[in-house]
XYZ file of N, CA and C in Angstrom:
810
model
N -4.319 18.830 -41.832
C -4.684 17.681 -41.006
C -3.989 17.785 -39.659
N -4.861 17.567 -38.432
C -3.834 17.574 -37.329
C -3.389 16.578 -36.816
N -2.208 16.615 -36.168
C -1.384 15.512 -35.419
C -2.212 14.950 -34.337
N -2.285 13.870 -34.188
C -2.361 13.768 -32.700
C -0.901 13.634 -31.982
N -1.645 14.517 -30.229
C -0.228 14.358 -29.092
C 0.003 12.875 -29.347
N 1.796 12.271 -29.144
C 1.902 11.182 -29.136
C 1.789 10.718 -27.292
N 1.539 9.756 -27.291
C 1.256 9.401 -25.915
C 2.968 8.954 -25.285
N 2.764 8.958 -23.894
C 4.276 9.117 -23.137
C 4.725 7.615 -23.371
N 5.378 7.398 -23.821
C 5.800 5.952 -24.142
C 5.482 5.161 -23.356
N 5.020 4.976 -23.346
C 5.194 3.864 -23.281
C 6.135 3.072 -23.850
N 5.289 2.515 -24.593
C 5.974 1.049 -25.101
C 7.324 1.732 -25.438
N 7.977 1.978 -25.563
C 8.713 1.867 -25.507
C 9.314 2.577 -24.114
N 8.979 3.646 -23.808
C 9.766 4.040 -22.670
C 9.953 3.926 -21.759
N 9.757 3.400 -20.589
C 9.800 3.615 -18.792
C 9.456 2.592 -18.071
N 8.969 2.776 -15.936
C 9.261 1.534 -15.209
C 8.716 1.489 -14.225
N 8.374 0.671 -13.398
C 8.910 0.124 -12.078
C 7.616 -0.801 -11.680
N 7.633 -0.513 -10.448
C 7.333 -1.944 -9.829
C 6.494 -2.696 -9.022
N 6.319 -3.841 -8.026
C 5.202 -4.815 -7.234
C 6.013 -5.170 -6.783
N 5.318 -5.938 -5.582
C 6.010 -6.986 -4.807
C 5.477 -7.052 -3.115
N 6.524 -7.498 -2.347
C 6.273 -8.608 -0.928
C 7.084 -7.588 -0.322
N 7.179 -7.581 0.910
C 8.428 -7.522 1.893
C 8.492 -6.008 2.095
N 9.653 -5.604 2.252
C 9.943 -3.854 2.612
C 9.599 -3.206 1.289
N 9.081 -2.217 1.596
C 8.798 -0.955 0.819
C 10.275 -0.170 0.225
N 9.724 -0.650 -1.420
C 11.106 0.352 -1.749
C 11.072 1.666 -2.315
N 11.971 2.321 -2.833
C 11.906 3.364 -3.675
C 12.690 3.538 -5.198
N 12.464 4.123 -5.746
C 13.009 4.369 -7.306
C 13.095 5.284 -7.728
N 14.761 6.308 -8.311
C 14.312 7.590 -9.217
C 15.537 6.813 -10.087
N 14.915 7.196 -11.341
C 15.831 6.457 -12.352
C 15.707 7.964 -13.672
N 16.826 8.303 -13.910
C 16.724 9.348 -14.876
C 17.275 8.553 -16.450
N 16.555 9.081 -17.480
C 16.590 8.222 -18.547
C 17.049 8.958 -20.008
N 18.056 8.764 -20.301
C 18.537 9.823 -21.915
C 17.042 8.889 -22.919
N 17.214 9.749 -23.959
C 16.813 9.760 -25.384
C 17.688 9.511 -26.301
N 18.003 8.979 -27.380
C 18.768 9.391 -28.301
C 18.597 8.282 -29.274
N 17.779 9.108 -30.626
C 18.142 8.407 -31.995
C 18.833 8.800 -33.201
N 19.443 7.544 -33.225
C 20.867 7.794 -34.314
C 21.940 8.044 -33.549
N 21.991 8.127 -32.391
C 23.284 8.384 -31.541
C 23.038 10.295 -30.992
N 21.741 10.322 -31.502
C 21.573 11.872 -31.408
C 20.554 12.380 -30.201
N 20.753 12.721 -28.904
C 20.070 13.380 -27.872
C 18.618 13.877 -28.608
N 17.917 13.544 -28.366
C 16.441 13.922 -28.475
C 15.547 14.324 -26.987
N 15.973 13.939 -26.254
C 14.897 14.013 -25.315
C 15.389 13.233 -23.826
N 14.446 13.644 -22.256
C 14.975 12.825 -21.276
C 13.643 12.491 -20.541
N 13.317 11.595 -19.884
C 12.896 11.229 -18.982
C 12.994 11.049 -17.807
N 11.908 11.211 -16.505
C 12.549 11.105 -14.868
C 11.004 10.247 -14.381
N 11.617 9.115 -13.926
C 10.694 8.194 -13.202
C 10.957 8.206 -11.430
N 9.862 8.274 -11.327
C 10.201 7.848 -9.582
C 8.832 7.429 -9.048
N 9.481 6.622 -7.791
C 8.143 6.156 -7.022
C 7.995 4.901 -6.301
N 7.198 4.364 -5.393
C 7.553 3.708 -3.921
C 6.144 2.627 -4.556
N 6.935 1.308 -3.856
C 6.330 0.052 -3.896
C 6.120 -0.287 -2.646
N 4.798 -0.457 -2.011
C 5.088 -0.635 -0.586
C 4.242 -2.798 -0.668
N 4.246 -3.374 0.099
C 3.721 -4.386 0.082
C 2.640 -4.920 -0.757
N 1.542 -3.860 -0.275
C 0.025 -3.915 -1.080
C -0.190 -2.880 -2.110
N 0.696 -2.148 -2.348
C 0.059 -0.675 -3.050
C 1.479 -0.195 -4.029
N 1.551 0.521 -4.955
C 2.398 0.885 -5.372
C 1.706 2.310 -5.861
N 3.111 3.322 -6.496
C 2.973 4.916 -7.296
C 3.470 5.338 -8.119
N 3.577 5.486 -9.565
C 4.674 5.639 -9.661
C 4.307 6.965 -10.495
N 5.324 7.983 -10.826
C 5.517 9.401 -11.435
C 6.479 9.064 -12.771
N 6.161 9.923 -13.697
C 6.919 9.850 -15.100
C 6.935 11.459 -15.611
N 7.801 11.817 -16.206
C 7.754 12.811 -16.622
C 9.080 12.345 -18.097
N 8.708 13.481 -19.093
C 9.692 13.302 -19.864
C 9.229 14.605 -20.980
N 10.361 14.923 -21.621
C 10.275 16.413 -22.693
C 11.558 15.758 -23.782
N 11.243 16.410 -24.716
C 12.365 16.313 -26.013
C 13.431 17.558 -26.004
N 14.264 16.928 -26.349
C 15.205 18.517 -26.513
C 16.179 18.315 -27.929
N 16.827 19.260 -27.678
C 17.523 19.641 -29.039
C 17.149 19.491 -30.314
N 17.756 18.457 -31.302
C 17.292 18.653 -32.715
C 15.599 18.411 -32.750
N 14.891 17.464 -31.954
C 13.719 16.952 -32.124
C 12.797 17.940 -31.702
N 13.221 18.936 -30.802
C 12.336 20.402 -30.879
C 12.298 20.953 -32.083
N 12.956 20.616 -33.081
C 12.624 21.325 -34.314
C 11.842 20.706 -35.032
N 11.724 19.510 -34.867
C 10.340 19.189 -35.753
C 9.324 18.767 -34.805
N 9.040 18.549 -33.318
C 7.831 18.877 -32.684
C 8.263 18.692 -31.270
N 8.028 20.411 -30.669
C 8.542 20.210 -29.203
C 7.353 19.387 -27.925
N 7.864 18.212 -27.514
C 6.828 17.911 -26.839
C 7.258 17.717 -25.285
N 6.202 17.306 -24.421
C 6.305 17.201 -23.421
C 5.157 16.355 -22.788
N 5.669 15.953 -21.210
C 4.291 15.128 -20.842
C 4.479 14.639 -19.549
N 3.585 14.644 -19.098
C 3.593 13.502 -17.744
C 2.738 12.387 -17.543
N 3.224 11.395 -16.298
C 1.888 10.402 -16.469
C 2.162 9.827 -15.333
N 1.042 9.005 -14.387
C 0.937 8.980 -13.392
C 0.117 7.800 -13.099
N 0.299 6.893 -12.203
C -0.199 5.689 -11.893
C -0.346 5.361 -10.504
N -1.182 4.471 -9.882
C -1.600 3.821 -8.947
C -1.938 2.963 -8.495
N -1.778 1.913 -7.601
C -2.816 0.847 -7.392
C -3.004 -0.004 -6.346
N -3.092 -1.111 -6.453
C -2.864 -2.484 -5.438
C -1.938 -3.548 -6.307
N -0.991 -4.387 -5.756
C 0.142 -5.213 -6.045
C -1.054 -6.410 -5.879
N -0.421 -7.564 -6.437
C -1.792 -9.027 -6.234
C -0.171 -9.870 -6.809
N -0.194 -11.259 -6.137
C 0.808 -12.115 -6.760
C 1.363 -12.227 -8.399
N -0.060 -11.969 -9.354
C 0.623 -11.919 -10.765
C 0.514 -10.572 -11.015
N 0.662 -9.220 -10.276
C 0.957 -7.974 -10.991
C 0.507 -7.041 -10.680
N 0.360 -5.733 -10.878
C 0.321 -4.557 -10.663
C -1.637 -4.802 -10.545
N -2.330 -4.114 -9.806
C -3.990 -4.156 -10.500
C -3.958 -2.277 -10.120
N -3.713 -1.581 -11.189
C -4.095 -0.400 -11.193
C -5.403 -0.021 -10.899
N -5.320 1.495 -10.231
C -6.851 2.092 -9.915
C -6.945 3.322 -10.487
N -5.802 3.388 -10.619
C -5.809 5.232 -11.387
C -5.096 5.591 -12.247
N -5.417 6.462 -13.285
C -3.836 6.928 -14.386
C -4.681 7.989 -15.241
N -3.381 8.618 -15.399
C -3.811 10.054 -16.040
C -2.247 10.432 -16.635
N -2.391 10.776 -17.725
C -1.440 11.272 -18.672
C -1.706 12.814 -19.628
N -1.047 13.623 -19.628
C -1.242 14.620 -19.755
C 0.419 14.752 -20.718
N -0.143 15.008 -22.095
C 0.889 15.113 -23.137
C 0.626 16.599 -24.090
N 1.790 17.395 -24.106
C 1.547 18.399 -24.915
C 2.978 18.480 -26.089
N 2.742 19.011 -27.579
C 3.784 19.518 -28.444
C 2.871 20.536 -29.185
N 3.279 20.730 -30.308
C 3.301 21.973 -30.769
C 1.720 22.275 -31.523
N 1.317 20.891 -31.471
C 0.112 21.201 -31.794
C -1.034 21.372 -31.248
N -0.933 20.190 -29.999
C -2.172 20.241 -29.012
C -1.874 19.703 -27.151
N -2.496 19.592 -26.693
C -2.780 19.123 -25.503
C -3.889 18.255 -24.871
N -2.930 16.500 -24.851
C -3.803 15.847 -24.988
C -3.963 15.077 -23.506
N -5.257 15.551 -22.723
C -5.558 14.710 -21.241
C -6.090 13.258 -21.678
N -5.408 12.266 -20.736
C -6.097 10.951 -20.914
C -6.462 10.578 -19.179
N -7.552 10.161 -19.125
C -7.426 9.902 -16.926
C -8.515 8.781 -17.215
N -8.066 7.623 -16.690
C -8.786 6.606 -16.046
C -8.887 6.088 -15.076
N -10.343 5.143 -14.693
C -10.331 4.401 -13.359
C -10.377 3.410 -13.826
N -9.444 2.319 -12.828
C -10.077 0.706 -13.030
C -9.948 -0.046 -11.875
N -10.679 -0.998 -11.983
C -10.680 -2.063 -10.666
C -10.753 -3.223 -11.717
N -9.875 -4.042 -10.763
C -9.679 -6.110 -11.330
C -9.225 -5.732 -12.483
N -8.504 -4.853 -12.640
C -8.048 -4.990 -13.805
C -8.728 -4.702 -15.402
N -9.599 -4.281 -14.750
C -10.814 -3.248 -15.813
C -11.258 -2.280 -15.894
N -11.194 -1.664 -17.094
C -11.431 0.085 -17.118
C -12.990 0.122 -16.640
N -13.164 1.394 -15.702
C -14.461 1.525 -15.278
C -14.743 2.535 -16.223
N -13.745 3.388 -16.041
C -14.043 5.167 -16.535
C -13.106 5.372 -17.198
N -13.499 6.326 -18.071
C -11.937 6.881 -19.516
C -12.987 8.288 -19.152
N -11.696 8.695 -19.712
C -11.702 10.184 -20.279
C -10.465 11.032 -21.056
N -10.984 11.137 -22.375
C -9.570 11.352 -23.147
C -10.136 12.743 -23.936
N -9.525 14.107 -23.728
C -9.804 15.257 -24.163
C -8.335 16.038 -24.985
N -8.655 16.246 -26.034
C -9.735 15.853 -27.010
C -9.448 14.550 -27.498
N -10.635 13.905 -28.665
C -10.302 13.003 -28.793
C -9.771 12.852 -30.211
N -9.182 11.826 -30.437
C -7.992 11.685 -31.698
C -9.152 12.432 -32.629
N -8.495 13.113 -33.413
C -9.253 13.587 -34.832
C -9.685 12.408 -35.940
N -9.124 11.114 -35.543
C -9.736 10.295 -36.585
C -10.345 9.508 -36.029
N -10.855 9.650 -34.408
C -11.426 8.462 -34.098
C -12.481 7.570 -34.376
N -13.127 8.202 -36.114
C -14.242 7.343 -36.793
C -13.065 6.275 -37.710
N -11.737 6.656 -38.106
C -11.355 5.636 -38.636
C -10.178 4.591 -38.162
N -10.511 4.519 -36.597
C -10.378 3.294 -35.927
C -10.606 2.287 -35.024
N -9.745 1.676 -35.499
C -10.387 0.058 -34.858
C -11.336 0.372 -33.678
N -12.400 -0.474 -33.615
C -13.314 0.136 -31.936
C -12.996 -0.412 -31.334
N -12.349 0.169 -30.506
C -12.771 -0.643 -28.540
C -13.471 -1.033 -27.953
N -14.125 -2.186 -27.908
C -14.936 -3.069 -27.085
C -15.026 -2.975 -26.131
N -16.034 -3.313 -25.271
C -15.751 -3.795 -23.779
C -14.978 -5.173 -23.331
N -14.977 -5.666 -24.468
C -14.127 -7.087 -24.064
C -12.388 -6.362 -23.960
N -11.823 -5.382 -24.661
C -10.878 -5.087 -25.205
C -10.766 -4.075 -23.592
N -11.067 -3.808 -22.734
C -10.714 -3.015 -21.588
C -10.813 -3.996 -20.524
N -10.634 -5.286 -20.568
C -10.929 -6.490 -19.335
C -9.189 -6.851 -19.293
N -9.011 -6.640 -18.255
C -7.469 -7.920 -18.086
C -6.294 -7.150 -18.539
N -6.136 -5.367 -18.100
C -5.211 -4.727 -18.600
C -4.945 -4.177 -17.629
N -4.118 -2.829 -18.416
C -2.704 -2.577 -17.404
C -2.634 -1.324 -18.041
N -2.121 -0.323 -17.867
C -2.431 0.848 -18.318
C -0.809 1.179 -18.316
N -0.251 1.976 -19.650
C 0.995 2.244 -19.959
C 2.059 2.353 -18.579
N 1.878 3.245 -17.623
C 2.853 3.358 -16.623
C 2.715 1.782 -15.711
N 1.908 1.384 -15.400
C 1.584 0.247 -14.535
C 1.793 -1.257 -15.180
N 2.133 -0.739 -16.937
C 2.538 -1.867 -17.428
C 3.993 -2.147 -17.080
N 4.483 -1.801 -17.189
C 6.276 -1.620 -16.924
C 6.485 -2.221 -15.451
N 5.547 -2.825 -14.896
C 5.700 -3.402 -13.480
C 5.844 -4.544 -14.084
N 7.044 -5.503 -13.010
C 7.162 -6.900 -13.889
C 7.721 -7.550 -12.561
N 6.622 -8.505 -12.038
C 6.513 -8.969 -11.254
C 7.305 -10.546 -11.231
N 8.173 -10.922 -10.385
C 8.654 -12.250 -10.820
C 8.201 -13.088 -9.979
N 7.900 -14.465 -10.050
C 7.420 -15.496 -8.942
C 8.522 -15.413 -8.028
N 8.006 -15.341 -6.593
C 9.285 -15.908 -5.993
C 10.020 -17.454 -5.949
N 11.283 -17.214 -5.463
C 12.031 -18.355 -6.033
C 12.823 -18.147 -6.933
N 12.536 -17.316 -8.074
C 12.632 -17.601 -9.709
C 13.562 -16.804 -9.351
N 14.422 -16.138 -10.583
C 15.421 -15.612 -10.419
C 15.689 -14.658 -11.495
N 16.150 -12.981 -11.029
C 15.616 -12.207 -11.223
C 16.056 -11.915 -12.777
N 17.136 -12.367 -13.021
C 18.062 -12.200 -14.229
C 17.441 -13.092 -14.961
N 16.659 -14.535 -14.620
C 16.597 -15.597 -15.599
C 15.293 -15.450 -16.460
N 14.880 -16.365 -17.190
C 13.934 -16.563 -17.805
C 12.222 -15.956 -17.345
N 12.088 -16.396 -16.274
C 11.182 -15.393 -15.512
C 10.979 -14.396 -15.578
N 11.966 -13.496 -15.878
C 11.837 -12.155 -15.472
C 11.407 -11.255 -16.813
N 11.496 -12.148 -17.754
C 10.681 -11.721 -19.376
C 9.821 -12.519 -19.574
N 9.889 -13.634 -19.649
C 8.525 -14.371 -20.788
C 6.768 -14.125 -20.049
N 6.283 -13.764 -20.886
C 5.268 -12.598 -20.586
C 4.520 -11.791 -21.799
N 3.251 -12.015 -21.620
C 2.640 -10.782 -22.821
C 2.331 -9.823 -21.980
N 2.121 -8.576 -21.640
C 1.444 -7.361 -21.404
C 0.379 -7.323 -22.188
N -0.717 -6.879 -21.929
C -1.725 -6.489 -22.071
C -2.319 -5.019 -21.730
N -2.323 -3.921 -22.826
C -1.960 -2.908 -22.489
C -3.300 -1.784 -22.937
N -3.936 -1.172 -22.226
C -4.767 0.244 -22.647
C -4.356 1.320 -22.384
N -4.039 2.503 -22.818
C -3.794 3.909 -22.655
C -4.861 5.056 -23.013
N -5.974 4.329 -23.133
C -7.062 5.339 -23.171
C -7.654 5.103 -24.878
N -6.761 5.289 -25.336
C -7.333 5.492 -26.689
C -6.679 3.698 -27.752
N -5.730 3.249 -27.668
C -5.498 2.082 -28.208
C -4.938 1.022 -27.155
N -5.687 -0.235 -28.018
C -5.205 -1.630 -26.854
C -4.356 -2.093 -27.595
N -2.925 -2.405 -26.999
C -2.158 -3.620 -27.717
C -1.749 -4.291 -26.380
N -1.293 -5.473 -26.978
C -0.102 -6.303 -26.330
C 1.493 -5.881 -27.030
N 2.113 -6.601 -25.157
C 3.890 -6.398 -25.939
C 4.238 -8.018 -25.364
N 4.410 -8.411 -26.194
C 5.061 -9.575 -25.504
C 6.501 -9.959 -25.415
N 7.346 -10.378 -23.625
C 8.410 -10.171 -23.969
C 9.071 -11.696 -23.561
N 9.920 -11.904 -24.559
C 10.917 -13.676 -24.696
C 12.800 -12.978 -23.904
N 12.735 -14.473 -23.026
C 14.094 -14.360 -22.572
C 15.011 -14.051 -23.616
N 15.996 -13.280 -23.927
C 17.295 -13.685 -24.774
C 18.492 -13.888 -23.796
N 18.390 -13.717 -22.664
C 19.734 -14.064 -22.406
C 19.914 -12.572 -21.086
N 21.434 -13.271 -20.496
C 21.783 -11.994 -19.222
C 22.559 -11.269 -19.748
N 22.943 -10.210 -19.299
C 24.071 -9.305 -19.633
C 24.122 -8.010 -18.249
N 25.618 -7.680 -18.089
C 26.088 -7.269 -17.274
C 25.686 -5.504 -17.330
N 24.810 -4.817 -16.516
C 24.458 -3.114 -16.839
C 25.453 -2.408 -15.779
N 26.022 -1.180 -16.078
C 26.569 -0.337 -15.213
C 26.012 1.284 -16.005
N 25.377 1.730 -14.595
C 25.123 3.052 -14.723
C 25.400 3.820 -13.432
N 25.019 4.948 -13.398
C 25.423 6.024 -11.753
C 23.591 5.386 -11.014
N 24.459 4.642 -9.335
C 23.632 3.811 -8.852
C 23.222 2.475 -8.741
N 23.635 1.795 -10.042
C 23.173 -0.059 -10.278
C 24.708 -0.115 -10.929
N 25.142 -1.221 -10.372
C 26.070 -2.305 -11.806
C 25.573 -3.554 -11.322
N 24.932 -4.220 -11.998
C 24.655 -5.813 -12.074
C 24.223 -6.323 -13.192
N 23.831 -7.486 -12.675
C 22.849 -8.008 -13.905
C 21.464 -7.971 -14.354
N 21.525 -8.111 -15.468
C 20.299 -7.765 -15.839
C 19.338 -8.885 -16.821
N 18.570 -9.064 -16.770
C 17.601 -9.876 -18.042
C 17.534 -9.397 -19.529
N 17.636 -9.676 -20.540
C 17.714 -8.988 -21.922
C 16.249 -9.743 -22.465
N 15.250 -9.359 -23.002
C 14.595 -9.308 -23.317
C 14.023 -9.350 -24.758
N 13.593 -9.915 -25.871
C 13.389 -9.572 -26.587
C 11.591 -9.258 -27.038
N 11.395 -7.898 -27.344
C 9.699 -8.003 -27.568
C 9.101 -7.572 -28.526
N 7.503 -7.503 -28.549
C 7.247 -7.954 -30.138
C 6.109 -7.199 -29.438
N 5.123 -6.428 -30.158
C 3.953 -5.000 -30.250
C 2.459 -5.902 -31.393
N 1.954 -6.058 -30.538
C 0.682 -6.582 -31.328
C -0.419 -5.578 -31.359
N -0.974 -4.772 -32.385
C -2.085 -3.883 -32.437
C -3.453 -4.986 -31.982
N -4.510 -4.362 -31.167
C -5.403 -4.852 -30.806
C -6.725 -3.979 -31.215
N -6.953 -2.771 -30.455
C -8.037 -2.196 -31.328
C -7.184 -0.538 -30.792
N -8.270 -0.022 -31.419
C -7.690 1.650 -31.410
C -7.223 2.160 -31.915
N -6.309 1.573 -32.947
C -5.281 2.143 -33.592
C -6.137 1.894 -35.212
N -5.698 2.840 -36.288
C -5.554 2.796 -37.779
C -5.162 1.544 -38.377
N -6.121 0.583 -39.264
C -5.531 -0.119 -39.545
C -4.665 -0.074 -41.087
N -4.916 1.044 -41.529
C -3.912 1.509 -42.820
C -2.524 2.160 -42.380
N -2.633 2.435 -40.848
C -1.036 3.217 -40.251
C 0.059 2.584 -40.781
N 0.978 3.583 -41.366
C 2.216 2.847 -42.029
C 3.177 2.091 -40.817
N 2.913 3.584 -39.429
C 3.622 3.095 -38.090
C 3.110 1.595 -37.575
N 2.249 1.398 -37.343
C 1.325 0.525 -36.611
C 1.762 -0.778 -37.519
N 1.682 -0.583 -38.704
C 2.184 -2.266 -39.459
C 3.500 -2.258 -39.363
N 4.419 -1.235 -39.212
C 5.894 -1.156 -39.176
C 6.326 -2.072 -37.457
N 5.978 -1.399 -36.713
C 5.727 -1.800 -35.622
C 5.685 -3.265 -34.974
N 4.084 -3.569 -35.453
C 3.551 -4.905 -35.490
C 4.553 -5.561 -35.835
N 5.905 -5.667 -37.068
C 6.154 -6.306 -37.837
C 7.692 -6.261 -37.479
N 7.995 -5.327 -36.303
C 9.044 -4.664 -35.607
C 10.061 -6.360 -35.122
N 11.553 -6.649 -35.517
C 11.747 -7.287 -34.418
C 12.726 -7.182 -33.916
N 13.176 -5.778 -33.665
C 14.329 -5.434 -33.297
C 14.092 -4.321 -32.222
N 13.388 -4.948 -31.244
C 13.280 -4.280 -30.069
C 13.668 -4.996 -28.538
N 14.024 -4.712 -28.094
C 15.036 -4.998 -26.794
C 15.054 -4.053 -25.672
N 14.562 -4.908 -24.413
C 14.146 -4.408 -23.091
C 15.671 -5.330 -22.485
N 16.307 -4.158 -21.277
C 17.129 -4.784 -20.137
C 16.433 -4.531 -18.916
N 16.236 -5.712 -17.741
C 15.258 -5.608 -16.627
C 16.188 -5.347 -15.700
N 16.129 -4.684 -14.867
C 17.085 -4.433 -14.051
C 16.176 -5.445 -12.411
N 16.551 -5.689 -11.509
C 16.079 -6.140 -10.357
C 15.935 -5.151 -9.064
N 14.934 -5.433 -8.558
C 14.391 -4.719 -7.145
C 14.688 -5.677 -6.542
N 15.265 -6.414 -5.628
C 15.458 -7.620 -4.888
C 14.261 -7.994 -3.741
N 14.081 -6.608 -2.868
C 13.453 -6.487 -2.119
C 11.855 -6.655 -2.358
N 11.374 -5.909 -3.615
C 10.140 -6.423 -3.889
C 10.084 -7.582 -5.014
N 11.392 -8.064 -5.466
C 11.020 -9.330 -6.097
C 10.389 -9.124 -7.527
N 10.883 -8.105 -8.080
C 10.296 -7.586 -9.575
C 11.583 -6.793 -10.497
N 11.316 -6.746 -11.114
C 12.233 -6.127 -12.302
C 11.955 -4.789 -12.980
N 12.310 -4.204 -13.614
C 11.982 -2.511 -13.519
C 12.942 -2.511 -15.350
N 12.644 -1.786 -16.831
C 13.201 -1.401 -17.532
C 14.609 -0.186 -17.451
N 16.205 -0.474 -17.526
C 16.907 0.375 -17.830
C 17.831 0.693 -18.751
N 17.045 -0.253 -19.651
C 17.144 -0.062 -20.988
C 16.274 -0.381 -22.211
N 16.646 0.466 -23.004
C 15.388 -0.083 -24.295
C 15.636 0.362 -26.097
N 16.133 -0.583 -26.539
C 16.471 -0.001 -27.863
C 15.220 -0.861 -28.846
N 15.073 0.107 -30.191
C 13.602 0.080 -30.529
C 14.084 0.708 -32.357
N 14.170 -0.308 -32.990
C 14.253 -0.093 -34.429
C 13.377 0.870 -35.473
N 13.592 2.010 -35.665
C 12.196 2.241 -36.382
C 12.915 2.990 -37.674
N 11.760 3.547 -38.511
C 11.524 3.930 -39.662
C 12.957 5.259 -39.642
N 12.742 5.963 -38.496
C 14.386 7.238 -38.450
C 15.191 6.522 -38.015
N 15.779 5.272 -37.943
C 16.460 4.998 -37.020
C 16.683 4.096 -35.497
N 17.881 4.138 -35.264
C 17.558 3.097 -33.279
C 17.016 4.499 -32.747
N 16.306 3.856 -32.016
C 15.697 4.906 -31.087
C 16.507 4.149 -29.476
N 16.966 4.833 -28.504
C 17.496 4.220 -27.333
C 16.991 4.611 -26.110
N 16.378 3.835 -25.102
C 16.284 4.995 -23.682
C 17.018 4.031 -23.246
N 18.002 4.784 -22.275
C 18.689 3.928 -21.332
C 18.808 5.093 -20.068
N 18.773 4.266 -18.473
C 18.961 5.004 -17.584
C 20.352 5.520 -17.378
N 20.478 6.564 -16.969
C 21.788 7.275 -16.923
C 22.115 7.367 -15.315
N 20.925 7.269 -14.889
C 20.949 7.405 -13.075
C 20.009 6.171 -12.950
N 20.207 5.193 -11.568
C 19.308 4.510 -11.524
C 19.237 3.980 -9.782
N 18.402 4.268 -9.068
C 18.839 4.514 -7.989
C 17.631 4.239 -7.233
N 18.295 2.904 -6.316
C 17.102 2.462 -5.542
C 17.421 2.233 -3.967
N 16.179 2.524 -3.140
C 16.012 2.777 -1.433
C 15.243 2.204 -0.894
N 15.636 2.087 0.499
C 14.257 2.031 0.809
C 13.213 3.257 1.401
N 12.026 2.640 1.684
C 11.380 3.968 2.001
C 11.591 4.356 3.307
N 11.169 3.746 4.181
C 12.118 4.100 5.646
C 13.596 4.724 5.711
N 14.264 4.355 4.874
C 15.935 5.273 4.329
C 15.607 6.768 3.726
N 14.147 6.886 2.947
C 14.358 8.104 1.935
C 13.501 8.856 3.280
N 12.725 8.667 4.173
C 11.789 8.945 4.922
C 12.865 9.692 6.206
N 13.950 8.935 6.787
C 14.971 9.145 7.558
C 15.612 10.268 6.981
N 16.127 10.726 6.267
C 16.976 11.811 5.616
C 16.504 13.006 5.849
């Protein structure tokens, strides 16, 4: 039976951002590690300008987790910023391990898939959930979800800066993540020490996915997952630099190890 590529985390992994005012920038480098054990790293970067945002992801596994499937991947996003959020126009993810190589590239406008294209496609895709056309209206596509836009005024650490469902497509399954304030807490990494928003969130399967998956009900049923928002001041949004995520092996952790923000006129000057 073959695997399918797992898609670039999302949900659980990565970031950035929307907003008003000066154009910023972001490279935030991100460990892996479950059980306390290095698995893998991630590198995000990419510029929020007023109306438009970009952002780049890349990430590979290393050490013990190359032994049971070496993977790798990138993924890539685009769009227009609007007062409640990111409205993506483009994304393409490109994931490979030991078994296959899996392209996903879409278009959308208002917030609706126009065009998919996912090669190849899951080997079981007769035994799941279907995707509707209602089920591609009013989303956000894995990298462009991780944009977290706050009202202005509000404040970046407080309550605002989580309570929120996402609404999420990656080509092949729709869920929601929905995320509840828990409270502030103080982050220091190379680049940021402040505060941050703590988050607590919860993974709702929508269509796409297996509904006999042992993962997918584990998941669903998950409540020991925890997002820290870090703040962009300048564009008035919040960005993930941290994320711990309970599962079946274990905590799974990404946290940024570098986290490092500019502006673009500063990275442009150099």
């Amino acid at each position: 039976m073959r695997r399918r590529a797992p898609s670039i985390l999302p949900a659980a992994a990565l970031a950035l951002f929307a907003g008003h005012a000066q154009a910023e920038t972001i490279k935030a480098h991100y460990a892996l590690s479950l059980m306390g054990l290095s698995i893998g790293s991630a590198f995000a970067s990419g510029v929020v300008e007023p109306q438009n945002y970009r952002v780049d992801i890349t990430m590979r596994t290393t050490g013990l987790a190359n032994l049971v499937n070496n993977t790798k991947g990138a993924a890539t996003a685009s769009g227009g910023l609007t007062p409640s959020g990111p409205s993506p126009a483009s994304y393409a993810n490109t994931t490979t391990n030991s078994d296959e190589t899996r392209t996903v590239r879409m278009a959308l406008a208002s917030n609706a898939v126009r065009a998919v294209e996912v090669k190849p496609e899951p080997w079981d895709v007769d035994q799941r959930v279907p995707v509707n056309d209602g089920a591609k209206k009013r989303v956000v596509d894995p990298v462009s979800a991780l944009i977290m836009s706050v009202p202005q005024g509000q404040d970046l650490s407080g309550p605002a800066a989580c309570n929120r469902t996402i609404a999420v497509f990656d080509g092949v399954t729709r869920f929601d993540v929905a995320l509840s304030y828990a409270g502030a807490h103080t982050a220091q990494t190379r680049g940021y020490a402040g505060p941050v928003a703590v988050c607590a969130a919860r993974y709702t399967p929508i269509a796409g996915h297996r509904p006999d998956s042992r993962s997918t009900r584990y998941m669903a049923e998950n409540r020991d997952m925890n997002v820290w928002l870090a703040p962009l001041p300048e564009a008035h949004v919040v960005v993930p630099i941290h994320i711990d995520i309970k599962t079946g092996a274990g905590d799974l952790v990404i946290e940024a190890s570098e986290f490092q923000i500019g502006s673009k006129h500063a990275e442009s000057a150099r």
